[in-house]
Coordinates of C-alpha atoms in Angstrom, one line a residue:
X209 CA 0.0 0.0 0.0
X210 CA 1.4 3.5 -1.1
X211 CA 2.6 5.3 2.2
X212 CA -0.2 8.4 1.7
X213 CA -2.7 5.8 1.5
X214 CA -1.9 3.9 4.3
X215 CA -1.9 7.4 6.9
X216 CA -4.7 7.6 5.3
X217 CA -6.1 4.8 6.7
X218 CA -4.2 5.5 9.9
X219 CA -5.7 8.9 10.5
X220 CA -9.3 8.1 9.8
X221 CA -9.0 4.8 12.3
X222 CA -11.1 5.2 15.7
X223 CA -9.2 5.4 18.9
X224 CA -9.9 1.8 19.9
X225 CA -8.4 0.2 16.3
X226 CA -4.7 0.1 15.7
X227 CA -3.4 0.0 12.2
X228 CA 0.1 -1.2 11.4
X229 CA 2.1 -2.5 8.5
X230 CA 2.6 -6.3 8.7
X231 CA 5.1 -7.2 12.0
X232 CA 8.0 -9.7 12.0
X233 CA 6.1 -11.4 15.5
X234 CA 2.3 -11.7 13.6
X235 CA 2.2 -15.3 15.0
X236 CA 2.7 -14.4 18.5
X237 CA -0.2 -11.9 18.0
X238 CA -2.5 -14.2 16.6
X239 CA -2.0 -16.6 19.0
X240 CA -3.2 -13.8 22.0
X241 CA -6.7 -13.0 19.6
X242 CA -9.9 -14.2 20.5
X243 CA -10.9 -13.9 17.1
X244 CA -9.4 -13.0 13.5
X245 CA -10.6 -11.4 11.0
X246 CA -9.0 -12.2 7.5
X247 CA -9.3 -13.8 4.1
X248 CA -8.2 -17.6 3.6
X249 CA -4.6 -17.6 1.8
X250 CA -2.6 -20.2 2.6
X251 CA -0.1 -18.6 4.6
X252 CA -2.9 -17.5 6.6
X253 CA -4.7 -20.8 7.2
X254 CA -1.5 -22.4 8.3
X255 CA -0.8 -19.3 10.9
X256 CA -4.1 -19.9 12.1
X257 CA -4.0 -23.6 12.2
X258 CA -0.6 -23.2 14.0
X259 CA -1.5 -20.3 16.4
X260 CA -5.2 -21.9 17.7
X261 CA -7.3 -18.7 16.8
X262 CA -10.8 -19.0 15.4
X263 CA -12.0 -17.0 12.6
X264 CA -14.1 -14.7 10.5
X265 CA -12.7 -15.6 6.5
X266 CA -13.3 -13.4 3.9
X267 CA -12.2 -15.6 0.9
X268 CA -10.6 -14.2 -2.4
X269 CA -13.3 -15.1 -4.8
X270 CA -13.1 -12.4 -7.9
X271 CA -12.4 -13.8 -11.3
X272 CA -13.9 -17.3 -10.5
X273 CA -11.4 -18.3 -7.8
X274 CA -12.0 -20.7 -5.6
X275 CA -8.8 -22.2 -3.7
X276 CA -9.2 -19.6 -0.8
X277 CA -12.8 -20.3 -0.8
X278 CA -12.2 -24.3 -0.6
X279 CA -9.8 -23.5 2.2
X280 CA -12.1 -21.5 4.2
X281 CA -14.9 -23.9 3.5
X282 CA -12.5 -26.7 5.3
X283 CA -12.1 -24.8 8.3
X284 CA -15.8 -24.2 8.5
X285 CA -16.7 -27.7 8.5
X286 CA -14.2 -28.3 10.9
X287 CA -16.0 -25.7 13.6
X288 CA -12.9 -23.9 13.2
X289 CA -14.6 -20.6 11.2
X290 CA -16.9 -18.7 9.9
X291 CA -17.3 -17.5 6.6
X292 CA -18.3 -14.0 4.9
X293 CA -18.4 -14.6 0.9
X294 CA -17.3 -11.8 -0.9
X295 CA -20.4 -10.6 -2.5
X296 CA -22.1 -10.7 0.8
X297 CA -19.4 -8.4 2.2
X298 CA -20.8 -5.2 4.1
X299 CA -19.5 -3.7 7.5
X300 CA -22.8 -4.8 9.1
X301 CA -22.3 -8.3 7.5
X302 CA -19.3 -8.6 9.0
X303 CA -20.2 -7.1 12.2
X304 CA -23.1 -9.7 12.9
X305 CA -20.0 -12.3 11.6
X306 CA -18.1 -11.0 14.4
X307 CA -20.9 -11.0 17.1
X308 CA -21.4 -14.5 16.6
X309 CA -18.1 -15.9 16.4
X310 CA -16.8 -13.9 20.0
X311 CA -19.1 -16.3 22.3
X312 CA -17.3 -19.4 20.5
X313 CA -14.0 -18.9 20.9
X314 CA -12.6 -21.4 22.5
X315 CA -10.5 -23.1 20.3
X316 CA -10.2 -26.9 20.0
X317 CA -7.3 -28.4 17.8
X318 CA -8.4 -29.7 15.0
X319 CA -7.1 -33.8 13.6
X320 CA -5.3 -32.0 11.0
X321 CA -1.4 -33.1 9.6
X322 CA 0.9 -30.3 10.4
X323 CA 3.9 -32.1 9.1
X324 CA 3.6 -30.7 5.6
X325 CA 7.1 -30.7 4.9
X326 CA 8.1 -34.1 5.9
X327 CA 4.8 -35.4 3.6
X328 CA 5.8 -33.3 0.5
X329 CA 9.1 -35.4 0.4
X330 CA 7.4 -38.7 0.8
X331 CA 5.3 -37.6 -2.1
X332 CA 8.4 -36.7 -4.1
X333 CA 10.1 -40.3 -3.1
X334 CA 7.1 -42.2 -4.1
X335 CA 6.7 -40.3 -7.2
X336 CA 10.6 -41.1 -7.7
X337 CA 9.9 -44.8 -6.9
X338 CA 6.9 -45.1 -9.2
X339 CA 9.0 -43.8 -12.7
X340 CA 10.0 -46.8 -14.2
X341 CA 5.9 -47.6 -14.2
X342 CA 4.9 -44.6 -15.3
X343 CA 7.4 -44.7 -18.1
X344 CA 6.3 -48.0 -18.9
X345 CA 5.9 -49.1 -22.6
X346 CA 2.7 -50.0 -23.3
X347 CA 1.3 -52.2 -26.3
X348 CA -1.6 -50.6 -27.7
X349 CA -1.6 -53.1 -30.7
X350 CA -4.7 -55.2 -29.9
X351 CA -6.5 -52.1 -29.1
X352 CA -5.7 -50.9 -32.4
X353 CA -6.3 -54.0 -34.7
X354 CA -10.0 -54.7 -32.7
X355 CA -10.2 -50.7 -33.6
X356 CA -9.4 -51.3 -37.3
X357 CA -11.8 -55.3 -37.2
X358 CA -15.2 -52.5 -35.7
X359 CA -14.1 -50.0 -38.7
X360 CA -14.0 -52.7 -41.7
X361 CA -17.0 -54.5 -40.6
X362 CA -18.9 -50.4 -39.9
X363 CA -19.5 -51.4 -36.4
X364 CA -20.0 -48.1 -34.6
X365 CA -17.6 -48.1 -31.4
X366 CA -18.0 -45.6 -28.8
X367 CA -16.3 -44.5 -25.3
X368 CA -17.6 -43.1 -22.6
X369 CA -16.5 -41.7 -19.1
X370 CA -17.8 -42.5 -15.8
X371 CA -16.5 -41.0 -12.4
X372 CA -17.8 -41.7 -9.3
X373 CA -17.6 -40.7 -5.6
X374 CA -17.5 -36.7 -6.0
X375 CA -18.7 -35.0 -3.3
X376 CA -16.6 -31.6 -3.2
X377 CA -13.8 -29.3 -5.3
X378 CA -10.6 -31.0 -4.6
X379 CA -7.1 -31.2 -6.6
X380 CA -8.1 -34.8 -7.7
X381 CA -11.2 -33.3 -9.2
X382 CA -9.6 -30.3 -10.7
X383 CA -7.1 -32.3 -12.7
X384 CA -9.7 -34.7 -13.3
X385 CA -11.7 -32.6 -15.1
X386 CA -8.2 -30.6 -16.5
X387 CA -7.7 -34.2 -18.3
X388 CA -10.9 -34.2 -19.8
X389 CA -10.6 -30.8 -21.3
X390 CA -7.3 -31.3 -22.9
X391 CA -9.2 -34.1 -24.6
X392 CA -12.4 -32.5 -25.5
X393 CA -14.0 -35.6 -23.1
X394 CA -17.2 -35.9 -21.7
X395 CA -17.4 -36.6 -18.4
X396 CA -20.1 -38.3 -16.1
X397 CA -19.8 -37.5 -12.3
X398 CA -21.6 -40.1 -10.1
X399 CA -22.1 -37.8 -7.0
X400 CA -23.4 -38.8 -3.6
X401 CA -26.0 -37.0 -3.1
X402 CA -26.3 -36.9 0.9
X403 CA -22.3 -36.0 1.1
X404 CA -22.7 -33.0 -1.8
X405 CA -21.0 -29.9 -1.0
X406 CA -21.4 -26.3 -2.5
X407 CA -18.0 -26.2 -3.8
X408 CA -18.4 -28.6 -6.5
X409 CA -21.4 -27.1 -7.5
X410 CA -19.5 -24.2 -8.2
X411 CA -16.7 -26.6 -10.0
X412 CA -18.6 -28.2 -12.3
X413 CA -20.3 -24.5 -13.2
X414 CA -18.2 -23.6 -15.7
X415 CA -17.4 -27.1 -17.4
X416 CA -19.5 -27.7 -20.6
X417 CA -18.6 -31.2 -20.8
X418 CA -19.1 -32.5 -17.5
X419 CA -22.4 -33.5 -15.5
X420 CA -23.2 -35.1 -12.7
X421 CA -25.3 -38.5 -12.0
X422 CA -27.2 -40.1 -9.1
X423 CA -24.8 -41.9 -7.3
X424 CA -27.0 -43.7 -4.4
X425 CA -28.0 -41.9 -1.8
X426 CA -25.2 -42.0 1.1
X427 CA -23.0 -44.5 -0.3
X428 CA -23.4 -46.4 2.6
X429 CA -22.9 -50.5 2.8
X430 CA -25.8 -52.2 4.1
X431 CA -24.8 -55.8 2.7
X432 CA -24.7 -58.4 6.0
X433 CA -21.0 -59.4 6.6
X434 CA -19.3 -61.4 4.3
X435 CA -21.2 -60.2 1.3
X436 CA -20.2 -58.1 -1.2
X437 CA -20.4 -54.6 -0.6
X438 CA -24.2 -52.9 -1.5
X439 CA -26.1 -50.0 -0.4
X440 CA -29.1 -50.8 -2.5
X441 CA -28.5 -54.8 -2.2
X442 CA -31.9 -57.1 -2.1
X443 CA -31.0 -57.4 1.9
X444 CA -33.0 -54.0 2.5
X445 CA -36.8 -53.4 2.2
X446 CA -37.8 -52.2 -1.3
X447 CA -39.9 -49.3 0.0
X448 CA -36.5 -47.8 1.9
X449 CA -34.5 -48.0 -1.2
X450 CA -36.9 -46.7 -3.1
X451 CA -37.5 -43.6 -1.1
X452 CA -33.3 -43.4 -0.8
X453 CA -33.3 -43.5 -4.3
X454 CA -35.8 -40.6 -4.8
X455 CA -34.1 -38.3 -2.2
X456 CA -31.0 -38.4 -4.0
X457 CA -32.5 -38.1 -7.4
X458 CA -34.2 -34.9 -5.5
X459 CA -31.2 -33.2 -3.6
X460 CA -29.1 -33.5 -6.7
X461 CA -31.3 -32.0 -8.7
X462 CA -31.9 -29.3 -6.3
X463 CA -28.4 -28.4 -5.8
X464 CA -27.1 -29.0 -9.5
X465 CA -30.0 -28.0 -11.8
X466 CA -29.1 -28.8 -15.6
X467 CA -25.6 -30.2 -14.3
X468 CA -27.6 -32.9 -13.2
X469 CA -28.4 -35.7 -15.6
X470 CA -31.2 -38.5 -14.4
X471 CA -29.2 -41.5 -14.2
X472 CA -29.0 -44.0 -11.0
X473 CA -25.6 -45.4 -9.8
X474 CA -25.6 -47.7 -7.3
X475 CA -23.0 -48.0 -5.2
X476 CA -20.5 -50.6 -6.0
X477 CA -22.3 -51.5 -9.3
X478 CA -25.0 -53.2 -7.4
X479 CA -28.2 -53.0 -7.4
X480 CA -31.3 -55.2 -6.3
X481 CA -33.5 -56.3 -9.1
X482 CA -36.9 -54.9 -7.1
X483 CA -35.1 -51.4 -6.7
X484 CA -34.8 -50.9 -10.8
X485 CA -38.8 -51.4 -11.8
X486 CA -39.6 -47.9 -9.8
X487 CA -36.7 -46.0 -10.9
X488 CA -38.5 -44.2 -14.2
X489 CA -41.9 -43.4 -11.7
X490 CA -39.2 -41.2 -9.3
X491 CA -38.0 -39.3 -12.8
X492 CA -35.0 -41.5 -13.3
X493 CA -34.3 -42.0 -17.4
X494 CA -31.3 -44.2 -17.0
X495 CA -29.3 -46.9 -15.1
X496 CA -25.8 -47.6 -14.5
X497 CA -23.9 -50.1 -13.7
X498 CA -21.0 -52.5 -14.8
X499 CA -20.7 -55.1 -17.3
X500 CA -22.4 -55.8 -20.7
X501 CA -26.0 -55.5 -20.9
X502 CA -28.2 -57.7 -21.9
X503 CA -31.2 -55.8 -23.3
X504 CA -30.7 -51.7 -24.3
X505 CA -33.3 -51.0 -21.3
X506 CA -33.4 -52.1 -17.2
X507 CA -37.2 -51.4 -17.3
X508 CA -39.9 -49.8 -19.4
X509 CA -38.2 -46.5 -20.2
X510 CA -34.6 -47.1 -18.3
X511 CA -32.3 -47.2 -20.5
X512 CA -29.2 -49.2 -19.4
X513 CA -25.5 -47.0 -20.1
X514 CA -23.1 -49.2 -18.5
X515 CA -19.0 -49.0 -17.7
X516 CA -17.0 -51.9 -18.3
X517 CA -13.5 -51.2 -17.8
X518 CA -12.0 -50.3 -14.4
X519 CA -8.1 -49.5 -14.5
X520 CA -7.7 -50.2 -10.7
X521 CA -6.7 -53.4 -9.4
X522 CA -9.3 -53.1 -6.0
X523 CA -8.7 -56.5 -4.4
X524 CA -4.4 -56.4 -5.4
X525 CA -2.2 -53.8 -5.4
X526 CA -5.4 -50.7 -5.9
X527 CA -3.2 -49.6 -8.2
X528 CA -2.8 -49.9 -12.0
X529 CA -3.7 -53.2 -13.0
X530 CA -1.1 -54.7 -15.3
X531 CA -0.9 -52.8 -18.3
X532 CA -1.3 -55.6 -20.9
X533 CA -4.7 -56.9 -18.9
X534 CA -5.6 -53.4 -19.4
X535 CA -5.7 -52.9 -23.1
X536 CA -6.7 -56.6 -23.4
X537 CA -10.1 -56.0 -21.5
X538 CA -10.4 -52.9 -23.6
X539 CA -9.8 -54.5 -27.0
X540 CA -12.6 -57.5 -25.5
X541 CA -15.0 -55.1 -25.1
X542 CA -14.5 -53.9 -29.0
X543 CA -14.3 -57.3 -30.2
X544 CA -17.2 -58.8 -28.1
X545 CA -19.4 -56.1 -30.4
X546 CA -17.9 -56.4 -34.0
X547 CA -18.4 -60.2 -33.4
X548 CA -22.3 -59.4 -32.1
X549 CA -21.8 -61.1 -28.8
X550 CA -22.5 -57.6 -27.2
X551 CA -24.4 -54.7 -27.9
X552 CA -22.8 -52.7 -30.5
X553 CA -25.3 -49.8 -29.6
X554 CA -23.6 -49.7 -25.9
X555 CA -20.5 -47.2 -26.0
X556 CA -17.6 -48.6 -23.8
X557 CA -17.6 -47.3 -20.3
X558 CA -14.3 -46.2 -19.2
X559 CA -14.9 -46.0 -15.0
X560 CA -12.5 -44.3 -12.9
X561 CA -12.2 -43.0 -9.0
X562 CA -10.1 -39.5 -9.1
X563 CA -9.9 -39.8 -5.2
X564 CA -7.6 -42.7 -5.2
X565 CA -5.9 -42.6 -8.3
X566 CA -1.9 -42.4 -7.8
X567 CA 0.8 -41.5 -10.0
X568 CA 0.5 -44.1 -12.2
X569 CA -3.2 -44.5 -12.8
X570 CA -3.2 -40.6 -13.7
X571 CA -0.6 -41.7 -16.4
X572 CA -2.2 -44.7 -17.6
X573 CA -5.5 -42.2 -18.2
X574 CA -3.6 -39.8 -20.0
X575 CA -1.9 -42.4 -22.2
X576 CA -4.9 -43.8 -23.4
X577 CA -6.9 -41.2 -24.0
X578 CA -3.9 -39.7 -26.0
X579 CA -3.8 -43.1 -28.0
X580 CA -7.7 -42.9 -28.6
X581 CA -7.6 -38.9 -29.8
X582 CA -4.5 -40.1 -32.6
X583 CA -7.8 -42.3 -33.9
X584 CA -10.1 -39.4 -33.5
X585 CA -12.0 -41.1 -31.0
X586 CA -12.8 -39.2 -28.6
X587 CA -14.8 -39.8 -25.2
X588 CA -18.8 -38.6 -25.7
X589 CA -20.6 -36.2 -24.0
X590 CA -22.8 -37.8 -21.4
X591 CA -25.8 -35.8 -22.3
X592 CA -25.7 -36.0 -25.4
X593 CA -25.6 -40.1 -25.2
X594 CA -28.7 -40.1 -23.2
X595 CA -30.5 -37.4 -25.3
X596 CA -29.8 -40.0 -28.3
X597 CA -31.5 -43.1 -26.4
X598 CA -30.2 -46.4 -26.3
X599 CA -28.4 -45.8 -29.8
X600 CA -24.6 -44.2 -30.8
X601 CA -23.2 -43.6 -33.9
X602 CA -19.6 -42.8 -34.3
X603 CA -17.2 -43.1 -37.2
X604 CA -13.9 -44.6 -36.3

């Protein structure tokens, strides 16, 4: 701040504020505050995290930012803060901010990691350990010649993308969607409805490609134990699930408006067969689930968009599973509908989980949808594959 501007500011202060440039011992001062009053850079987060003070945040919003936002948003759910969006920002806002925050401040510390610096090198020596697999060659060949068998015999093949498990903005789900845009992919975002936060609501604002689906309701397991893993399994009454089913369907579209696309994912791919009849009665247009289907629709105006290739080895390493499996069960899933043994109209589901992908999974991603764009085949938009019905058409 220009030194006329900040007497200024000085002069025109009332006896009881003090304004100062910023001091060497700022942490020691923070720590003696019953409350502060700031935006949510980083810097500042950590000196509050570090010093025990609660807070009034004012995040740096303009231009569509939203990483002091996110941050502040943390703190809040943690009981740590309060929050004053920008546009909402007026001294009696702030005030009334302030007025409610005083009687709360007692501060309790919060389960968060500190040790920053010692986890940024762990990160850095995993990354180092992980190069020769994300340098790995990889043999797109039988990709490519069950690509060239679909194109010779004009058997339409298409891709699509399923994500599931958003709940919130997070640097997973920015370079998740960063991917997709460097591709020109669509992108389907199984959400869970119950866990939905307003910060990916704001996320997905601005991304023409990407929309969200109906991903359960909590994704909570319900299966008895030693069965696989279901929240919408044929172990619960029908009329619970059914009434799960419709809140999400609800909340989501609530929250996300056009972002939101009607299509049910169950958790874990599962679904009981009792739940899928009622789905079109609560609005639903769509099902989703795993594997090749059978007939184009679940039920009497459900049509069935499934995923079939997961690049995670879940019950191994929940890493990359081996490359070569990989681009084999890819290649299956073209050949399985040039030779007619599955529906040809059925694009390929490509299903991913940003939240636990590592190093190498990111890389395996980008590789293949690299190899797919030097076809021109590229990964459709998710509305548009419902607005066309049970049918695709894409030259390859």
């Amino acid at each position: 701040m220009p030194e006329a501007e900040f007497e200024a500011l000085r002069r025109s202060a009332p006896a009881h504020v003090t304004v100062e440039r910023a001091r060497p011992d700022f942490r020691a001062l923070l720590s003696g505050a019953e409350l502060s009053v700031s935006q949510a850079g980083y810097n500042t987060v950590v000196d509050l995290l570090r010093c025990g003070v609660r807070s009034v945040l004012v995040p740096f919003e303009a231009g569509h930012e939203t990483e002091q936002r996110l941050r502040a948003e943390r703190l809040k759910a943690l009981g740590l803060a309060a929050i004053v969006p920008e546009a909402e920002l007026s001294p009696e806002r702030l005030v009334e901010a302030i007025r409610q925050e005083l009687p709360h401040a007692s501060y309790q510390s919060p389960s968060i990691s500190l040790d920053g610096a010692r986890r940024s090198v762990a990160v850095a020596e995993d990354l180092a350990l992980a190069r020769p697999a994300l340098h790995r060659t990889i043999d797109w060949s039988p990709l490519d010649q069950a690509l060239d068998r679909a194109r010779d015999r004009s058997c339409p093949v298409g891709f699509w993308w399923r994500d599931d498990d958003a709940v919130a903005a997070t640097p997973q789900l920015d370079r998740l969607l960063a991917l997709a845009g460097r591709f020109d992919a669509g992108i389907a975002l199984a959400v869970i409805p119950q866990a939905l936060e307003t910060s990916l609501i704001r996320r997905m604002a601005d991304e023409d490609r990407a929309f969200a689906l109906v991903h359960g309701w909590s994704h909570a397991n319900h299966a008895p134990a030693g069965q696989k893993k279901a929240e919408f399994g044929a172990h619960r009454p029908r009329e619970i699930m059914t009434l799960e089913a419709e809140q999400g369907l609800h909340r989501a579209r609530e929250r996300l408006g056009p972002k939101l696309l009607p299509v049910f994912v169950p958790p874990w791919n599962r679904i009981s067969a009792d739940v899928i009849a009622p789905l079109p009665s609560l609005g639903f247009t769509a099902l989703s689930t795993f594997g090749d289907r059978e007939t184009a629709f679940a039920a009497p105006g459900l049509t069935r968009i499934n995923t079939h290739i997961d690049p995670i080895d879940w019950h191994g390493t929940r890493s990359l599973v081996e490359p070569e499996e990989l681009v084999a069960g890819i290649a299956g899933a073209v050949e399985r509908r040039v030779a007619g043994k599955a529906d040809p109209n059925e694009p390929i589901g490509f299903l991913t989980h940003h939240l636990v992908h590592d190093e190498v999974i990111w890389s395996l991603c980008e590789r293949l949808m690299a190899h797919l764009a030097d076809r021109e085949i590229y990964f459709l938009r998710p509305d548009e594959l419902l607005r066309n019905g049970n049918r695709i058409t894409v030259a390859i």
